[in-house]
Coordinates of C-alpha atoms and ligand atoms in Angstrom, one line a residue:
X1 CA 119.9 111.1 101.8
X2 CA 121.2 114.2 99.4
X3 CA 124.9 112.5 100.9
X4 CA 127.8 114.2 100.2
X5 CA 129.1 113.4 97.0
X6 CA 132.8 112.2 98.1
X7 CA 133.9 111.7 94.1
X8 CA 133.9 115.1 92.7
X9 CA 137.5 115.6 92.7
X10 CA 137.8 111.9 90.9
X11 CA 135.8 113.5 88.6
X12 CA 137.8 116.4 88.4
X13 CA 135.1 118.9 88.1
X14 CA 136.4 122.6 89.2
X15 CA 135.7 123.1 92.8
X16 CA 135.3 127.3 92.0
X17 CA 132.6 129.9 92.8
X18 CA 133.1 130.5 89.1
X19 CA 132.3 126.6 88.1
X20 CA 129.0 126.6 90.6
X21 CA 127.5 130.5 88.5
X22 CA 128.7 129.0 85.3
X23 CA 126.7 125.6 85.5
X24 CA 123.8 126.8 87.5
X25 CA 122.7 129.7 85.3
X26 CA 121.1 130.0 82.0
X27 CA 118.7 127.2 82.6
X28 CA 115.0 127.5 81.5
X29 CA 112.6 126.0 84.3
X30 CA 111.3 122.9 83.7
X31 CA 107.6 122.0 82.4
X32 CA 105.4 119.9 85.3
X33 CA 106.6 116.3 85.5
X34 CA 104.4 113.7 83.6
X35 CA 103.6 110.3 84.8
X36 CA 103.4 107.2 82.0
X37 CA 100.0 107.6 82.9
X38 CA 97.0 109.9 83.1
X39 CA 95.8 109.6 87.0
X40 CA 93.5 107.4 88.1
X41 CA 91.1 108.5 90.5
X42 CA 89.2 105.0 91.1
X43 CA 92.6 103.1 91.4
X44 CA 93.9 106.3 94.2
X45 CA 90.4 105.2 95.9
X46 CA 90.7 101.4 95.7
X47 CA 94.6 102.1 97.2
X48 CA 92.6 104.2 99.7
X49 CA 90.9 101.4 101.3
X50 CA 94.3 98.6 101.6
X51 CA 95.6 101.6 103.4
X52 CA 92.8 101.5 106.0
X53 CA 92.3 97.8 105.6
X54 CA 95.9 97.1 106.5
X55 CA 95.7 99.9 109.6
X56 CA 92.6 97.9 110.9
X57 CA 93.9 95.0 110.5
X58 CA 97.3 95.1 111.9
X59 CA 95.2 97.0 115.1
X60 CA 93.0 93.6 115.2
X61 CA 95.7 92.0 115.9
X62 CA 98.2 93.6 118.0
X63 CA 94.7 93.8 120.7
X64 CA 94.7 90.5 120.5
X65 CA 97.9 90.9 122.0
X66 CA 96.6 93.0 124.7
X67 CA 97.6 96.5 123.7
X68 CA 95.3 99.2 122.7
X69 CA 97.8 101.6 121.6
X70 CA 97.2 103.0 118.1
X71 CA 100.5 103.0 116.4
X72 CA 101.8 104.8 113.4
X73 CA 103.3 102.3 110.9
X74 CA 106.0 103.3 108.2
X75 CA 106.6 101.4 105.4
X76 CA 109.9 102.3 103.4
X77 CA 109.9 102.3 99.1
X78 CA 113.5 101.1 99.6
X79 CA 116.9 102.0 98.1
X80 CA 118.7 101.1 94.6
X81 CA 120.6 98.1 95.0
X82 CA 124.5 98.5 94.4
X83 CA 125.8 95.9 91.5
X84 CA 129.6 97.0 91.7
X85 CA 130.5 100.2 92.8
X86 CA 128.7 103.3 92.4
X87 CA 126.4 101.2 90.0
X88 CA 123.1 100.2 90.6
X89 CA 120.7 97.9 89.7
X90 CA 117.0 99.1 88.1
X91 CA 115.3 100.7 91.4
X92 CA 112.4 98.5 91.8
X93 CA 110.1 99.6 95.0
X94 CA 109.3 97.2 97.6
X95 CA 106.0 95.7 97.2
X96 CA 103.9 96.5 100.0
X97 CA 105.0 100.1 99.3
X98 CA 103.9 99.5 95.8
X99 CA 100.3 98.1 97.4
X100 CA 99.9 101.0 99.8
X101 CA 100.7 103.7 97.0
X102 CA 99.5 102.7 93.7
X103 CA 102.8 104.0 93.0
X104 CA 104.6 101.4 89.9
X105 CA 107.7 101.6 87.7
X106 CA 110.7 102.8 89.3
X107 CA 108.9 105.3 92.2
X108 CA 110.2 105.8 94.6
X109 CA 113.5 105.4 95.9
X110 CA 114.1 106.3 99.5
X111 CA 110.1 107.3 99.8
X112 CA 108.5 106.4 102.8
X113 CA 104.9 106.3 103.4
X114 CA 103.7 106.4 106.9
X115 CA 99.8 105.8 108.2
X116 CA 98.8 107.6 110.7
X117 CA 95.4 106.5 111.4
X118 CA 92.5 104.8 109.1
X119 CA 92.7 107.4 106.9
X120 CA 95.0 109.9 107.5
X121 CA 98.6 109.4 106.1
X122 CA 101.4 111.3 104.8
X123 CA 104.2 110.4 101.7
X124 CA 107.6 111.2 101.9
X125 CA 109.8 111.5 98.9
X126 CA 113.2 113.1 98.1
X127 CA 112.9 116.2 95.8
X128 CA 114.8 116.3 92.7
X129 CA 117.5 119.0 93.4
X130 CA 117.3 121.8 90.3
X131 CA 119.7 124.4 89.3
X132 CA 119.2 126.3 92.4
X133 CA 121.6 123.9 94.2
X134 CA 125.1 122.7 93.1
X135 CA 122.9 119.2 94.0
X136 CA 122.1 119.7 90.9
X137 CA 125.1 118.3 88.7
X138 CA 127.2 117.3 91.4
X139 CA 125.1 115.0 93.0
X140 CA 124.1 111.9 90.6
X141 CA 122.2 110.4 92.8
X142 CA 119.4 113.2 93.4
X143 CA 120.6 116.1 91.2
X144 CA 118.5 116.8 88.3
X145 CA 121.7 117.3 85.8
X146 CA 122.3 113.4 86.1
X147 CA 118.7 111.9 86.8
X148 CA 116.4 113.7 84.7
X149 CA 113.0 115.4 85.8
X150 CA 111.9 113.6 88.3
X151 CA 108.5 114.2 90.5
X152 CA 107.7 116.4 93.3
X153 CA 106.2 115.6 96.4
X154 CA 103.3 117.9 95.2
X155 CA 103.5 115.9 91.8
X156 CA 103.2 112.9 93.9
X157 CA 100.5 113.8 96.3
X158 CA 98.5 115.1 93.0
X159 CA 98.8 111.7 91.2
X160 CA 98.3 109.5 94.0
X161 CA 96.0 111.4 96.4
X162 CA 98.2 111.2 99.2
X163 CA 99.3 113.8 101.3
X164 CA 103.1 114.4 100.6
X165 CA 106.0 116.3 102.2
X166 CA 109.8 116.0 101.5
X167 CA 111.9 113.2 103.0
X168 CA 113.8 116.2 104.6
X169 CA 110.9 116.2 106.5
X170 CA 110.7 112.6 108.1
X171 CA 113.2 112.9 110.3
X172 CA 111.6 115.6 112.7
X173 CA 108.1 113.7 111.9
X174 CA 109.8 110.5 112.7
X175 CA 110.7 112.6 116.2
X176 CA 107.7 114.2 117.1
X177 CA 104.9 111.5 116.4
X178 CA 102.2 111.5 119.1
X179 CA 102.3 107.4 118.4
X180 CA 104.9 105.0 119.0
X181 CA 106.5 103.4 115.5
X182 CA 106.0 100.0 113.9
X183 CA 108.4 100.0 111.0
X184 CA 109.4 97.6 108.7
X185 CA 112.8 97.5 108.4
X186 CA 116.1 96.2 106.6
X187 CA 114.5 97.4 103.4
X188 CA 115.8 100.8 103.7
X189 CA 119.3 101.4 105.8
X190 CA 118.5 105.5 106.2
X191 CA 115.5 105.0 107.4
X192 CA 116.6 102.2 110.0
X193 CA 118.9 104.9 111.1
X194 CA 116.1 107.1 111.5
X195 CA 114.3 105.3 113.7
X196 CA 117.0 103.7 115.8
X197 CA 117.3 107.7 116.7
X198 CA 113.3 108.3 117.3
X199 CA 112.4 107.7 120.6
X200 CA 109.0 106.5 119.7
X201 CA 110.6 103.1 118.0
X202 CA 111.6 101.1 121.3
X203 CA 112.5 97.5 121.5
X204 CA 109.0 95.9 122.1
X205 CA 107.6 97.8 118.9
X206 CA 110.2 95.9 117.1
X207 CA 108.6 92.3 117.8
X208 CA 105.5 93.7 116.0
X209 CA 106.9 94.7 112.8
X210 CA 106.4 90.5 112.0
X211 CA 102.4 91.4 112.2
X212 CA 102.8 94.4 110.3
X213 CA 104.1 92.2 107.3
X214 CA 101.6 89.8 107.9
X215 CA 99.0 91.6 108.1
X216 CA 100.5 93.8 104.5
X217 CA 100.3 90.1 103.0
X218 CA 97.4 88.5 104.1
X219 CA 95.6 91.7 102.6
X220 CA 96.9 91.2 99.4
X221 CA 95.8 87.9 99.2
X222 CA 92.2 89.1 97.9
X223 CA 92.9 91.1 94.8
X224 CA 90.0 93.5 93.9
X225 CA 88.8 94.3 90.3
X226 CA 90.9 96.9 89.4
X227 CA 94.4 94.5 90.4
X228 CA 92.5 91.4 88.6
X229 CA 92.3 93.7 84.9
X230 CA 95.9 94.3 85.9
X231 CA 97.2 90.8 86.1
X232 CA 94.7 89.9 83.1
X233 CA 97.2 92.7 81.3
X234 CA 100.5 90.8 82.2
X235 CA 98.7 87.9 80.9
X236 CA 97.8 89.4 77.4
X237 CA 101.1 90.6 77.3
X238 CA 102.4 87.6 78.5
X239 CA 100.7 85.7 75.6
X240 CA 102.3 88.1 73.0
X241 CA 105.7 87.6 74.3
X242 CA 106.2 84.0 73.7
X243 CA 104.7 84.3 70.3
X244 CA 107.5 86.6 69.8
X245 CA 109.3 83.8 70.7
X246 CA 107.5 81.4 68.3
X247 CA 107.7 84.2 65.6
X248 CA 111.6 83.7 65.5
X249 CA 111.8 79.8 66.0
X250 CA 114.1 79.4 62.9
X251 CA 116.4 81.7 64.3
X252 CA 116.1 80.2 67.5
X253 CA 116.5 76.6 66.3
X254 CA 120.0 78.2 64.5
X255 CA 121.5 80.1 67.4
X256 CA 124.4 78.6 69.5
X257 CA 122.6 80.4 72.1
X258 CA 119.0 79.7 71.2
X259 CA 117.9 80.0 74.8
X260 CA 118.6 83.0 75.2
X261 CA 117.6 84.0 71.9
X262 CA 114.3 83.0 73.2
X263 CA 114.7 84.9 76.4
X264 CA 115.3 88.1 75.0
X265 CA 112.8 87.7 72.5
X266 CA 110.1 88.0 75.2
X267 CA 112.5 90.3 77.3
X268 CA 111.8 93.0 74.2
X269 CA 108.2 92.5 74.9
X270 CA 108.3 92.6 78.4
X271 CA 110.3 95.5 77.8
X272 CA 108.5 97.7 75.7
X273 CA 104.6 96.8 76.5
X274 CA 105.8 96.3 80.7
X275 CA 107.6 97.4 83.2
X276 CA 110.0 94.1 82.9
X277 CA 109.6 90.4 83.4
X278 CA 108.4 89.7 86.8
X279 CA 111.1 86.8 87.4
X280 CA 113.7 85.7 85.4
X281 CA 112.7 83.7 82.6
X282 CA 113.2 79.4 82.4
X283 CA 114.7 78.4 78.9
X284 CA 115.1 74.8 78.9
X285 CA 115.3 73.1 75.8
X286 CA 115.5 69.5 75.8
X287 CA 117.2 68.0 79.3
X288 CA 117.4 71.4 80.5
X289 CA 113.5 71.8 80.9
X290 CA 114.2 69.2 83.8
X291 CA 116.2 71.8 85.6
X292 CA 113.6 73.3 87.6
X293 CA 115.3 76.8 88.2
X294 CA 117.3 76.7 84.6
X295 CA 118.1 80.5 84.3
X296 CA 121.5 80.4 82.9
X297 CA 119.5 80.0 79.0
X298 CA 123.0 79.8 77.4
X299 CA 122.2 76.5 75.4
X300 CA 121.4 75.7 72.0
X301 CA 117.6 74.4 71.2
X302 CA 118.2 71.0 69.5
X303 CA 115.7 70.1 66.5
X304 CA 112.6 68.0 67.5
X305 CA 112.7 69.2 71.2
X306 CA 110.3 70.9 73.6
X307 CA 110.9 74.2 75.2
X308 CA 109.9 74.6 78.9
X309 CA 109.2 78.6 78.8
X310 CA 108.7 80.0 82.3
X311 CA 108.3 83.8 81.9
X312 CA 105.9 86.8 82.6
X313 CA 105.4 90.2 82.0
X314 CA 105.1 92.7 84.9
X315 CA 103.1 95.4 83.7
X316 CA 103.9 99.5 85.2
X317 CA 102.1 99.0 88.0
X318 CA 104.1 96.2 88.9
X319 CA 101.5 93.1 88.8
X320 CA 102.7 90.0 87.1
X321 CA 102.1 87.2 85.3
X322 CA 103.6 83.7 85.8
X323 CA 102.7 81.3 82.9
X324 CA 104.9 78.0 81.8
X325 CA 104.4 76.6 78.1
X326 CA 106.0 73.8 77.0
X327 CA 106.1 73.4 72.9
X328 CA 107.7 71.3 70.2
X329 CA 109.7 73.1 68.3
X330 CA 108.9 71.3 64.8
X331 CA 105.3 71.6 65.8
X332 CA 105.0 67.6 66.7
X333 CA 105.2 66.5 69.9
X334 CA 106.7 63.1 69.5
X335 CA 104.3 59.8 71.0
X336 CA 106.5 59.8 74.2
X337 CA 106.7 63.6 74.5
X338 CA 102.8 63.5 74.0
X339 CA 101.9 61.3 76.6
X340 CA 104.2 62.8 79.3
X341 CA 102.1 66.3 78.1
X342 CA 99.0 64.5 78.4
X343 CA 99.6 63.5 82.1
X344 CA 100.3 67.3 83.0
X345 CA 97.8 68.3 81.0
X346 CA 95.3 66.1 83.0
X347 CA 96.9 66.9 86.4
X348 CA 96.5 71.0 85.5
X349 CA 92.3 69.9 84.6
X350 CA 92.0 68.3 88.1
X351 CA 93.5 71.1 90.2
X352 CA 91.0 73.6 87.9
X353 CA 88.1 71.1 89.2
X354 CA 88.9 71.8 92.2
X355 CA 89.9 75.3 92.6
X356 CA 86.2 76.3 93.9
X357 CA 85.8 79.0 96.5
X358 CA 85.3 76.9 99.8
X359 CA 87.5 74.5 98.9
X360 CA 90.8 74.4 100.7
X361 CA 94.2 75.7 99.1
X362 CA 96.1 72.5 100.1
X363 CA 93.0 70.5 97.7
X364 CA 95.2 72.2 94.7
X365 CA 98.4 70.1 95.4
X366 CA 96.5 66.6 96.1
X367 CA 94.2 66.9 92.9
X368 CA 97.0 67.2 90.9
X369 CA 98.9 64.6 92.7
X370 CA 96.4 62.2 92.4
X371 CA 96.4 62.3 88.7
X372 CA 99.8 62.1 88.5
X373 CA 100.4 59.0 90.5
X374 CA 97.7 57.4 89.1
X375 CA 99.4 57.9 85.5
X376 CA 102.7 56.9 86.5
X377 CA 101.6 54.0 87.8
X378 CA 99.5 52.6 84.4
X379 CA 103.1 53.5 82.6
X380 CA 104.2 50.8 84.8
X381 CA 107.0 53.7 86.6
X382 CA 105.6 53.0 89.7
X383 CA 104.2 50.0 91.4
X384 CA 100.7 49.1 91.5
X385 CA 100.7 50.5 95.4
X386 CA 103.9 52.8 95.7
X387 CA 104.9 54.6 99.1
X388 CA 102.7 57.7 99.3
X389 CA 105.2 59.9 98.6
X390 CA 107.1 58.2 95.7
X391 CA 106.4 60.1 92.6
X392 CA 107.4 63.1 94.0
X393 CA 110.3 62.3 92.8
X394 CA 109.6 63.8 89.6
X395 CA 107.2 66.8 90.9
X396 CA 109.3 67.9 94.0
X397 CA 107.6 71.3 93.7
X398 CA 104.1 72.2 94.6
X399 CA 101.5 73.2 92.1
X400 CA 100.0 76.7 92.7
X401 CA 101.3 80.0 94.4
X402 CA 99.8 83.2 95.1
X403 CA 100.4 85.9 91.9
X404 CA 100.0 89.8 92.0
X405 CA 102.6 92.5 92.7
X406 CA 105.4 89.5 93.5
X407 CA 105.5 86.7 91.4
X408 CA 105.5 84.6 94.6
X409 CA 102.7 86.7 96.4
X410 CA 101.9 87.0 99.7
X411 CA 104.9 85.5 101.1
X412 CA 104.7 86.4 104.6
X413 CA 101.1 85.7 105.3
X414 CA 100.7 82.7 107.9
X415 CA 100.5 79.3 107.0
X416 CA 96.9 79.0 108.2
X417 CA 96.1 81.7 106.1
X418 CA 98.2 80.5 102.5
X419 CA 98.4 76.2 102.7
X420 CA 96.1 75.8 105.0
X421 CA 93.6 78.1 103.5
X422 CA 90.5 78.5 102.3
X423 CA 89.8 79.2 98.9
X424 CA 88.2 82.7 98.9
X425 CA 86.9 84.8 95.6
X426 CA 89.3 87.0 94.8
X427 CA 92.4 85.5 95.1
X428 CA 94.6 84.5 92.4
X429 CA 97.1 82.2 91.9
X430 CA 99.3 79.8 89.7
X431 CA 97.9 76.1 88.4
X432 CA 101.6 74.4 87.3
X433 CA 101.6 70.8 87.9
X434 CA 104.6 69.3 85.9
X435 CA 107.2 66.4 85.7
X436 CA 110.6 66.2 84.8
X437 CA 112.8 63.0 84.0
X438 CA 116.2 63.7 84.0
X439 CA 118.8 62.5 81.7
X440 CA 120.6 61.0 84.7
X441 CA 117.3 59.3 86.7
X442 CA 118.3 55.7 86.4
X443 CA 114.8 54.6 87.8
X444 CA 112.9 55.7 84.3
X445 CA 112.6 54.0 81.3
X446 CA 115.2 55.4 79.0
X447 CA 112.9 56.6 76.6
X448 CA 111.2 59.0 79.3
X449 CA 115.0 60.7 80.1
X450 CA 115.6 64.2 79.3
X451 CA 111.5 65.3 78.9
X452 CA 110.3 67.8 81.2
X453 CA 107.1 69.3 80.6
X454 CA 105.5 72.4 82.9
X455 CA 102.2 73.3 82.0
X456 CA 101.6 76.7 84.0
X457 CA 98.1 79.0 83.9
X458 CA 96.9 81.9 86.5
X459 CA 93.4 81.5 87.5
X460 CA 90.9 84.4 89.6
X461 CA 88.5 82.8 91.9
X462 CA 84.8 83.9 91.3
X463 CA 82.0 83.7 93.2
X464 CA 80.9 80.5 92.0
X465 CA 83.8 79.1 90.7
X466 CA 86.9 80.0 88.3
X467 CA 88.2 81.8 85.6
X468 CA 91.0 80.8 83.6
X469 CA 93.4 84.3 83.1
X470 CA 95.3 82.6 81.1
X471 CA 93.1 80.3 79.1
X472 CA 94.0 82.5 75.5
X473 CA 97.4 80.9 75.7
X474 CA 97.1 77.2 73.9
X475 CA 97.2 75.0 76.2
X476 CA 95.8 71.9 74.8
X477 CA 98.0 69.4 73.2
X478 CA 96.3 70.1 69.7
X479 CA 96.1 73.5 70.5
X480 CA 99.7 74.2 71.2
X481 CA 100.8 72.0 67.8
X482 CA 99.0 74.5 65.8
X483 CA 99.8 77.5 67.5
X484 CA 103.6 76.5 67.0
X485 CA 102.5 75.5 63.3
X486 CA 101.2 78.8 62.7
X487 CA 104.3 80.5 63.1
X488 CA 106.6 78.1 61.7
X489 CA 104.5 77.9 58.5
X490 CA 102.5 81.7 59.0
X491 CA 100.9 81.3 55.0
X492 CA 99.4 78.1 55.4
X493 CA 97.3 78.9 59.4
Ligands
MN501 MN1 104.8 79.9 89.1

């Protein structure tokens, strides 16, 4: 933190007295630092409560271990990640920092938050370094001359309601807590080090940082109101992205590259109305849609073929959306390419049916599944009575996931709290049954090769049942025709 920069002389600035007076005077103070956004009290208030839900919670458990201690638990924003050199890549904070903050976008590297209690807990984040301090242009990682204005830890304990002090500050904190430490680590190298010196973060401690992250993600798997109209935004956003895509089809069709025409169509979307996509974004034109984790997007679109689009905007605060569309791009699906869509189309109904409060998570997979073998079997694929597991040889992946501030939420909750599950209002998740018959699968009829279809919505579970997020974005077969139709020919829609 605020480390010696090592490459001034590589950089050859002047090393002089008379360099330091000369570049650190005549400088008017800067303004107060602005955030994207005006504050939000309710959403500081609603971030207010997972702070004290998550330091119940995590004490819940650890007395079911048989300790009583009260501990303080530190959770670290993280650090840029190098991509070659002294180049990083866009600083994107950890998510349960995200959670436990409000804080989106790019805030804050090297912050830590630590929670004291229920409600008591204190921010710490690295101040910008100003023209009172060489920092200031020697020093690009901190200094204000390289990075711009950035905020305060009294701009940040005035946006976000929480109690903030300089990360200067942690180290002595870190020291002289009256509670013993449960960190999360490996997310931030400094603040390992910290704690490695701190006497108050001892061996035992560091067998419960696994309920700590638990506990951080079996929180999140109830979203409140306020994250719900967040994820609804991805969505919408979401939906005007791959019409940006549809809007430029022609072009598309004509590129060498058309993939990744496509890709960076909705990448100046998710761009300029987001934060950024929330994953990369699936391509697959053609055969390629049958690669399930086709990223590269360097291939042309041929005419007459579908797109598999996997994408999703993440909005500032750093909720996603996750939503597949598969489309003609002459606006036809073909017969063949319409009854493979069909199936999916069906499967995706039949895990809606069932997505029910009450209900359990693991239902999702085995409606859809159902459907699916039952449809493979009338094409005559399979057998009239296949081995039970047969047909997941064209679905090997299964058919919802949590969605919020990952794209894949909640990844460290337990398995009796995630598949094994019961559905609960609140939560929200993926619905993306789909098949995929590769070019290569000599156990399909050769009209079925090189058609994958992905049919992909997010869903919020009510109190009495569910609502579609995504249900603006065509879905049905008809639906989707015209959508594409619209664009292709926009005088005649
Ligand atoms: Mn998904």
């Amino acid at each position: 933190m605020g480390q010696e920069n090592t490459n001034q002389s590589r950089r050859g600035l002047p090393k002089t007295p008379a360099f330091d007076k000369l570049m650190l005077s005549k400088w008017a103070k800067r303004g107060q630092f602005e955030f994207n956004h005006a504050k939000n009290p309710a959403w500081n208030q609603a971030v207010a409560a997972r702070r004290a839900t998550v330091y119940r919670n995590f004490h819940q458990m650890t007395s079911l271990l048989g300790t009583d201690q009260k501990f303080a638990l530190v959770i670290p924003a993280g650090t840029p990640k190098t991509r070659a050199n002294d180049l990083s890549y866009p600083f994107r904070p950890f998510s349960a920092f995200s959670y436990l903050t409000g804080l989106g976008q790019d805030y804050e590297p090297y912050a830590v938050l630590v929670l004291h209690d229920q409600d008591a807990c204190t921010l710490y984040t690295p101040s910008p370094k100003d023209f009172s301090t060489p920092d200031f242009f020697r020093n690009p990682e901190f200094g204000s001359f390289w990075i711009g204005n950035r905020p305060t830890p009294a701009d940040f304990e005035n946006f976000c309601d929480i109690p903030s002090q300089d990360l200067s500050a942690l180290r002595s904190s870190l020291a002289t807590l009256p509670q013993e430490i449960v960190a999360i680590s490996n997310i931030d190298q400094n603040l390992d080090q910290l704690l490695n010196q701190s006497g108050s973060y001892s061996l035992k401690n560091r067998s419960y940082e696994r309920f700590l992250s638990e506990t951080i993600s079996e929180a999140r798997l109830i979203k409140d109101d306020l994250e719900v109209a967040e994820i609804q935004k991805a969505i919408d956003f979401t939906k005007l992205g791959f019409e940006n895509v549809l809007s430029h089809l022609k072009q598309i069709l004509k590129n060498p590259h058309g993939e990744r025409l496509a890709e960076s169509k909705f990448h100046e979307i998710a761009r300029t109305l987001g934060n950024w996509e929330g994953y990369d974004s699936i391509v697959g034109a053609g055969a390629d849609a049958t690669t399930l984790h086709w990223m590269r997007n360097s291939n042309p679109v041929p005419a007459k073929s579908l797109i598999l689009m996997d994408a999703g905007v993440e909005v500032d605060s750093l909720y996603t959306a996750d939503i597949t569309r598969t489309f003609p791009v002459n606006g036809r699906f073909s017969p063949v390419q319409k009854q493979v869509y069909q199936l999916v189309l069906e499967a995706a109904d039949a895990v809606f049916e069932v997505a029910q409060p009450g209900n359990k998570f693991s239902d999702l997979n085995q409606a859809a599944f159902a459907v699916i073998q039952r449809g493979l079997i009338d094409w005559g694929v399979l057998p009239a009575k296949p081995e039970p597991d047969r047909f997941r040889r064209w679905i090997v992946h299964g058919v919802s996931h949590h969605l919020g501030l990952d794209v894949h939420d909640c990844a460290q909750a337990r398995a009796e709290m995630y598949y094994g599950a019961t559905l609960l209002p609140g939560m929200c998740f993926t619905i993306e049954p789909g098949l995929y018959f590769k070019n290569e699968d000599l156990s399909i009829p050769q009209e079925l090769r090189g058609i994958g279809v992905r049919i992909e919505d997010n869903v919020h579970l009510t109190e009495t049942g569910n609502q579609n997020l995504s249900a603006n974005i065509p879905r049905k077969l008809k639906d989707v025709e015209n959508w594409v139709k619209s664009f292709l020919n926009p005088r005649r829609s």
